[in-house]
GROMACS .gro file of C-alpha atoms in nm:
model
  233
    1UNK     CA    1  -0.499   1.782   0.104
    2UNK     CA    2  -0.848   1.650   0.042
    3UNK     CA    3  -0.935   1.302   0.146
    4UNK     CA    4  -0.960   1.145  -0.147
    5UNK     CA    5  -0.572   1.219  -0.223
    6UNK     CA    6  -0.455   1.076   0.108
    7UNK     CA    7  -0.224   0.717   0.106
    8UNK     CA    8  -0.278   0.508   0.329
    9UNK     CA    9  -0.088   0.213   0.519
   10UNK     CA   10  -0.321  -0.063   0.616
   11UNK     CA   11  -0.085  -0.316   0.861
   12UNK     CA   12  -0.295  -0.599   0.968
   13UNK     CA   13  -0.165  -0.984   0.984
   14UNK     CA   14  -0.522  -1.116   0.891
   15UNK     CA   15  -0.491  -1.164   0.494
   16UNK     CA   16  -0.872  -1.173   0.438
   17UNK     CA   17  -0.923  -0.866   0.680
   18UNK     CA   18  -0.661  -0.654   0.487
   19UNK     CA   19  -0.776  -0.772   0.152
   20UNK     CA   20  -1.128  -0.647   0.246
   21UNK     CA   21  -0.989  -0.296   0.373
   22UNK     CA   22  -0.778  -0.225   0.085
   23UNK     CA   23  -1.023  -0.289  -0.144
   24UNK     CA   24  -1.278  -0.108  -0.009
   25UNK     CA   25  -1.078   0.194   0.115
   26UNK     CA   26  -0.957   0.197  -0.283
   27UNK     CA   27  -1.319   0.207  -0.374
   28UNK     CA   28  -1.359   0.493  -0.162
   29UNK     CA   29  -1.066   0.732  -0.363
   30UNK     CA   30  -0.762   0.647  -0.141
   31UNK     CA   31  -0.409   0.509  -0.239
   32UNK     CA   32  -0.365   0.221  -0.005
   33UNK     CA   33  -0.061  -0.002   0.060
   34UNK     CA   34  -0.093  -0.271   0.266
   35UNK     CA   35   0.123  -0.478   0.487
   36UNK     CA   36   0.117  -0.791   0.698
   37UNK     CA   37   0.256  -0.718   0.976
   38UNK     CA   38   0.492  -0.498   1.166
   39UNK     CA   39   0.864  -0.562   1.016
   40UNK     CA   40   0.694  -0.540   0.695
   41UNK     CA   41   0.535  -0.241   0.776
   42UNK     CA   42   0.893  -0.095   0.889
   43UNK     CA   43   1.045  -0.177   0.550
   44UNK     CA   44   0.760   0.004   0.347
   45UNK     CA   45   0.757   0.313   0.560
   46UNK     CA   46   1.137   0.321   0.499
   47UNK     CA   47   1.078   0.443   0.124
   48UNK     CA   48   0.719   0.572   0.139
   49UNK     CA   49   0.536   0.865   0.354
   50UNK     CA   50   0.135   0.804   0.428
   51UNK     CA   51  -0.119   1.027   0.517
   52UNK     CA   52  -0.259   0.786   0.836
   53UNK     CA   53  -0.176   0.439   0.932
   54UNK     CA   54  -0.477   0.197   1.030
   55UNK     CA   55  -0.265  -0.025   1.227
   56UNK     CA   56  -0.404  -0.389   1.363
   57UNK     CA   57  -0.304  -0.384   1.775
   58UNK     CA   58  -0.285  -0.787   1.818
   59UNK     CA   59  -0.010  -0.875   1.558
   60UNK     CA   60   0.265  -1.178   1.640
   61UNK     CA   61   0.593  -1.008   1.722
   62UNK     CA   62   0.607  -0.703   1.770
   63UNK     CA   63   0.288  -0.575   1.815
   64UNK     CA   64   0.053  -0.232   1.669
   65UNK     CA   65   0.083  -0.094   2.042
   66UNK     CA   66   0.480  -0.106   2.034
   67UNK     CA   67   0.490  -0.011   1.644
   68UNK     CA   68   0.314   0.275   1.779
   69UNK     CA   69   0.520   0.420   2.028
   70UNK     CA   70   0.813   0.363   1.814
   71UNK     CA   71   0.707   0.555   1.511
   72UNK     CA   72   0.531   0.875   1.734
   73UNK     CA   73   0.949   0.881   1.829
   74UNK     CA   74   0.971   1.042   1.484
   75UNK     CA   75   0.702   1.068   1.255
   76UNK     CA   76   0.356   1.304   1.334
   77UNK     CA   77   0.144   1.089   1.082
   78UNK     CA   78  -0.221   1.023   1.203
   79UNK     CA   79  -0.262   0.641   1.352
   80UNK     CA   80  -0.584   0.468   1.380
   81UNK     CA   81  -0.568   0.141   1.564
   82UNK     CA   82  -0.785  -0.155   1.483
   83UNK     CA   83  -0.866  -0.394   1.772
   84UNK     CA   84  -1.046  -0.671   1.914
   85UNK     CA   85  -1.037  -0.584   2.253
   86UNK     CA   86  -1.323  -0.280   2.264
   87UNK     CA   87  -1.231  -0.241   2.710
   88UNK     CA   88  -1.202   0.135   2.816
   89UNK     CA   89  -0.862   0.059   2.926
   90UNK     CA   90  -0.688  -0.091   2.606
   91UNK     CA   91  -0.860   0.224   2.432
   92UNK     CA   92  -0.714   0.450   2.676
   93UNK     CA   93  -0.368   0.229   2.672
   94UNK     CA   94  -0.391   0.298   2.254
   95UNK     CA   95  -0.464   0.682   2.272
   96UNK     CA   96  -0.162   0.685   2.539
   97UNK     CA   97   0.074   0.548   2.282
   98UNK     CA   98   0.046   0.814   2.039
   99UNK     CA   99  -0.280   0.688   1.844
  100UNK     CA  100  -0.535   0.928   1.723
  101UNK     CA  101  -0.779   0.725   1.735
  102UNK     CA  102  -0.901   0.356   1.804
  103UNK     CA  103  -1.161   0.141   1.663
  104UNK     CA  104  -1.272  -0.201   1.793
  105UNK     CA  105  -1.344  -0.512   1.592
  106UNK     CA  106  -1.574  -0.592   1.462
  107UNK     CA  107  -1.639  -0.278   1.310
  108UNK     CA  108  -1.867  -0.180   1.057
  109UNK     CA  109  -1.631  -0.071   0.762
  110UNK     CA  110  -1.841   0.251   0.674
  111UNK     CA  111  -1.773   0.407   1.042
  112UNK     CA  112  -1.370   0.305   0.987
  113UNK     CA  113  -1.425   0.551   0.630
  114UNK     CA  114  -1.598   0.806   0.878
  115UNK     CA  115  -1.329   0.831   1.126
  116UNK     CA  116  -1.035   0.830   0.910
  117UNK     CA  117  -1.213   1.102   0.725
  118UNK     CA  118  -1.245   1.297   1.049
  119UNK     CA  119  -0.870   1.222   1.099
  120UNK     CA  120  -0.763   1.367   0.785
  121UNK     CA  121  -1.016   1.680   0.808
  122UNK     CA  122  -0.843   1.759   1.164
  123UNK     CA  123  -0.457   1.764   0.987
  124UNK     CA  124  -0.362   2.078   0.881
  125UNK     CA  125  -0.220   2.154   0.571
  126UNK     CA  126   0.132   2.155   0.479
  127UNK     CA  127   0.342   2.343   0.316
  128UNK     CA  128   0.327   2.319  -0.138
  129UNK     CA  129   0.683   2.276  -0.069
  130UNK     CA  130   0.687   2.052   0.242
  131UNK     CA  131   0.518   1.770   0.052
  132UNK     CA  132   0.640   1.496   0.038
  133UNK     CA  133   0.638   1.332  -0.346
  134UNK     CA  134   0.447   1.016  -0.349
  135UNK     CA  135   0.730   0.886  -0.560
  136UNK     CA  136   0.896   0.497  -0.589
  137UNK     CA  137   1.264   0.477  -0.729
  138UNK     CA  138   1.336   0.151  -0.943
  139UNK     CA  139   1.714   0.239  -1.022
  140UNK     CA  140   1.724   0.497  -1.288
  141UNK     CA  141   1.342   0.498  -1.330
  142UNK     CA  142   1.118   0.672  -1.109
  143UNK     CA  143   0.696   0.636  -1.084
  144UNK     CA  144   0.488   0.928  -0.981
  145UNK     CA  145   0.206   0.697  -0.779
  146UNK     CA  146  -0.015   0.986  -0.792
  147UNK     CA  147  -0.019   1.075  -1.128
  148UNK     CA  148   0.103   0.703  -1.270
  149UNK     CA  149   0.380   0.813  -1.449
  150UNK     CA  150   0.692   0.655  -1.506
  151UNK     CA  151   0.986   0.869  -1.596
  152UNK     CA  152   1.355   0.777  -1.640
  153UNK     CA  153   1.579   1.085  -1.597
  154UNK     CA  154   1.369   1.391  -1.791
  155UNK     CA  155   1.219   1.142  -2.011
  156UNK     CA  156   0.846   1.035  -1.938
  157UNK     CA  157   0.825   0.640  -1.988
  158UNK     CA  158   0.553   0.542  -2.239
  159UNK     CA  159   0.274   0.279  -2.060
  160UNK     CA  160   0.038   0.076  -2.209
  161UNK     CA  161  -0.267   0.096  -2.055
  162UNK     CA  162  -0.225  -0.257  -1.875
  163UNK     CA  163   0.114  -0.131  -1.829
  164UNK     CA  164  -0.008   0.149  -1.587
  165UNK     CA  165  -0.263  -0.077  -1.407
  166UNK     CA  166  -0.042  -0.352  -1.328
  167UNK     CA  167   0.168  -0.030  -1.167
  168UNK     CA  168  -0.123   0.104  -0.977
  169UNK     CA  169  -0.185  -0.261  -0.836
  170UNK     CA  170   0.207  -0.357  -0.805
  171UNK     CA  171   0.259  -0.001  -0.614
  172UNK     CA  172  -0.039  -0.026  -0.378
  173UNK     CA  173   0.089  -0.320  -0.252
  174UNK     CA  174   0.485  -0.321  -0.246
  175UNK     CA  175   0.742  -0.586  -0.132
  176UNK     CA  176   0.416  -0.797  -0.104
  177UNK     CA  177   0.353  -1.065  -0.383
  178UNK     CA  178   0.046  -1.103  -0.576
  179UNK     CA  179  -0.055  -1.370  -0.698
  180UNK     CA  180  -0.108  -1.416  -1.107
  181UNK     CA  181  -0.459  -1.552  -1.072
  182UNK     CA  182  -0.496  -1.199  -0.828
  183UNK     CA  183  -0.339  -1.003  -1.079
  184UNK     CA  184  -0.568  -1.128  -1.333
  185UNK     CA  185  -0.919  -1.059  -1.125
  186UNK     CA  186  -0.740  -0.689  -1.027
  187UNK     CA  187  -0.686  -0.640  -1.464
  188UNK     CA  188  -1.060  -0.748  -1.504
  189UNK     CA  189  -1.016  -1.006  -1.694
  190UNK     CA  190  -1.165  -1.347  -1.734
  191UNK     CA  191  -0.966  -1.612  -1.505
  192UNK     CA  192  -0.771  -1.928  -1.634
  193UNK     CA  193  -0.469  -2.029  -1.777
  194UNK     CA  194  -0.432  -1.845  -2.056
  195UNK     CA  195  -0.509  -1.471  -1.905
  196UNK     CA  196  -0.219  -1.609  -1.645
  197UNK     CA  197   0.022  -1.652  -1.971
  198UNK     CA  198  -0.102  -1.346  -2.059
  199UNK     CA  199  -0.018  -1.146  -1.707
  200UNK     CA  200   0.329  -1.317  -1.769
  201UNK     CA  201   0.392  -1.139  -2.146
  202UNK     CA  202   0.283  -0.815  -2.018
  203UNK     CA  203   0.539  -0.820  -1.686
  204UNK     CA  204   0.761  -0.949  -1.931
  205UNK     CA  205   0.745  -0.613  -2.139
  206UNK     CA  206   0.701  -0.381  -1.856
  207UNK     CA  207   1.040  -0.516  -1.696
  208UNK     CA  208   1.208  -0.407  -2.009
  209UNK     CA  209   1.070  -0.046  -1.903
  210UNK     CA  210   1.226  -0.103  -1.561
  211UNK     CA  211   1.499  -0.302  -1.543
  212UNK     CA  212   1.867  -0.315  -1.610
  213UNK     CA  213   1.838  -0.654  -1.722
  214UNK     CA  214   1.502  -0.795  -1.777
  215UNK     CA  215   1.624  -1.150  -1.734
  216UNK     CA  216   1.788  -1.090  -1.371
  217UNK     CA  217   1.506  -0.845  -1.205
  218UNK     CA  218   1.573  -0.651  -0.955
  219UNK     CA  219   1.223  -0.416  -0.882
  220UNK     CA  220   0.966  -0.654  -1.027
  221UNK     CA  221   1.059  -0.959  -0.890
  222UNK     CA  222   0.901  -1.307  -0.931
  223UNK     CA  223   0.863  -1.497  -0.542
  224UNK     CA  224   0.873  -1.860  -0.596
  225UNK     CA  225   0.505  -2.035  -0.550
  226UNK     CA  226   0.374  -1.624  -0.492
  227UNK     CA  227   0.340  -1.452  -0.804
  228UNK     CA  228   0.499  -1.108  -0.901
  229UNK     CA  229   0.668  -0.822  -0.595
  230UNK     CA  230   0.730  -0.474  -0.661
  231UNK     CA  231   1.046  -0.435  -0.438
  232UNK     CA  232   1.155  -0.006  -0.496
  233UNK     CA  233   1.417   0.128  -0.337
   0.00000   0.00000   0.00000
């Protein structure tokens, strides 16, 4: 696996903060989900496997320490835990908990791309067979996050191009809604009111790709006052 094919889970509760890492890690050549803290975090890693978790330590509830411990029970994928407490101790306390590495804030984002870089140089390779297919179910469709490709059965889904970047940014970022005025900046495109009406036409048309019944959606889901959710399987 080289670096720049590696997904990542970024699980911080600071919006602006995991905004800023997403976006630059993205920039950098990775796949990046994000979530907001560590329930949602749970829910995502239900359906998706990551190459390394950058994983906030001071979260309300339960916290990145605990999250930790909890997933080194059963999963061997690299974590890297973001901090604000830089003592020897809560480093040592992190590293103890299964963490491969840990990085206090504030950090200078170039040295967080330089250690999860190391991280991923130090995993060995698996298996052709033993990987895992980056790969979210929608009911009868299927879409290949690596290669953005939507297939339903044997049949390859045709995508418009705004089709497969409101995929890219709906996938990166799933069972988390964004915003149409986000959506909007992510497409490129000039803001106001009518590129908002225009984000609605085209999720319009791509839930006729997806779902069952456009009119009741059940994987690209509009949140109340939020915007648009992808919410796979």
């Amino acid at each position: 696996m080289s670096d720049m094919d590696a997904h990542l889970l970024i699980v911080d509760d600071d919006e602006r903060i995991r905004t800023l890492l997403q976006k630059f890690l993205m920039r950098n050549g990775f796949l990046v989900t994000a979530a907001r803290d560590a329930e949602h975090a749970r829910r995502i890693l239900s359906g998706l496997d990551f190459d390394l978790i950058v994983l906030d330590v001071m979260m309300p509830g339960e916290d990145g320490l605990t999250l930790t411990k909890s997933l080194r029970e059963s999963r061997a994928v690299p974590i890297l835990l973001l901090t604000a407490k830089g003592e020897t101790g809560n480093r040592i306390e992190g590293l103890e908990a299964g963490a491969d590495d840990y990085l206090a804030k504030p950090f200078e984002p170039k040295e967080l791309l330089l250690r999860i870089n190391a991280i991923l140089r130090r995993m060995p390779e698996a298996p052709a067979d033993q990987i895992a297919p980056k790969v979210l179910s929608l009911g009868a469709i299927r879409y290949d996050m690596e290669r953005g490709e939507m297939w339903q059965g044997e049949d390859l889904v045709r995508l418009t191009a705004t089709e497969m970047q409101l995929m890219k940014i709906f996938s990166a970022s799933c069972n988390e809604p964004i915003s149409r005025a986000k959506l909007v900046e992510e497409l490129g495109r000039d803001r106001g009111q009518a590129q908002e009406r225009a984000v609605d036409v085209q999720i319009t048309r791509l839930r006729r790709k997806i779902e069952e019944d456009p009119k009741q959606p059940r994987y690209l889901q509009t949140v109340r006052g939020a915007g648009y959710m992808l919410a796979p399987e």
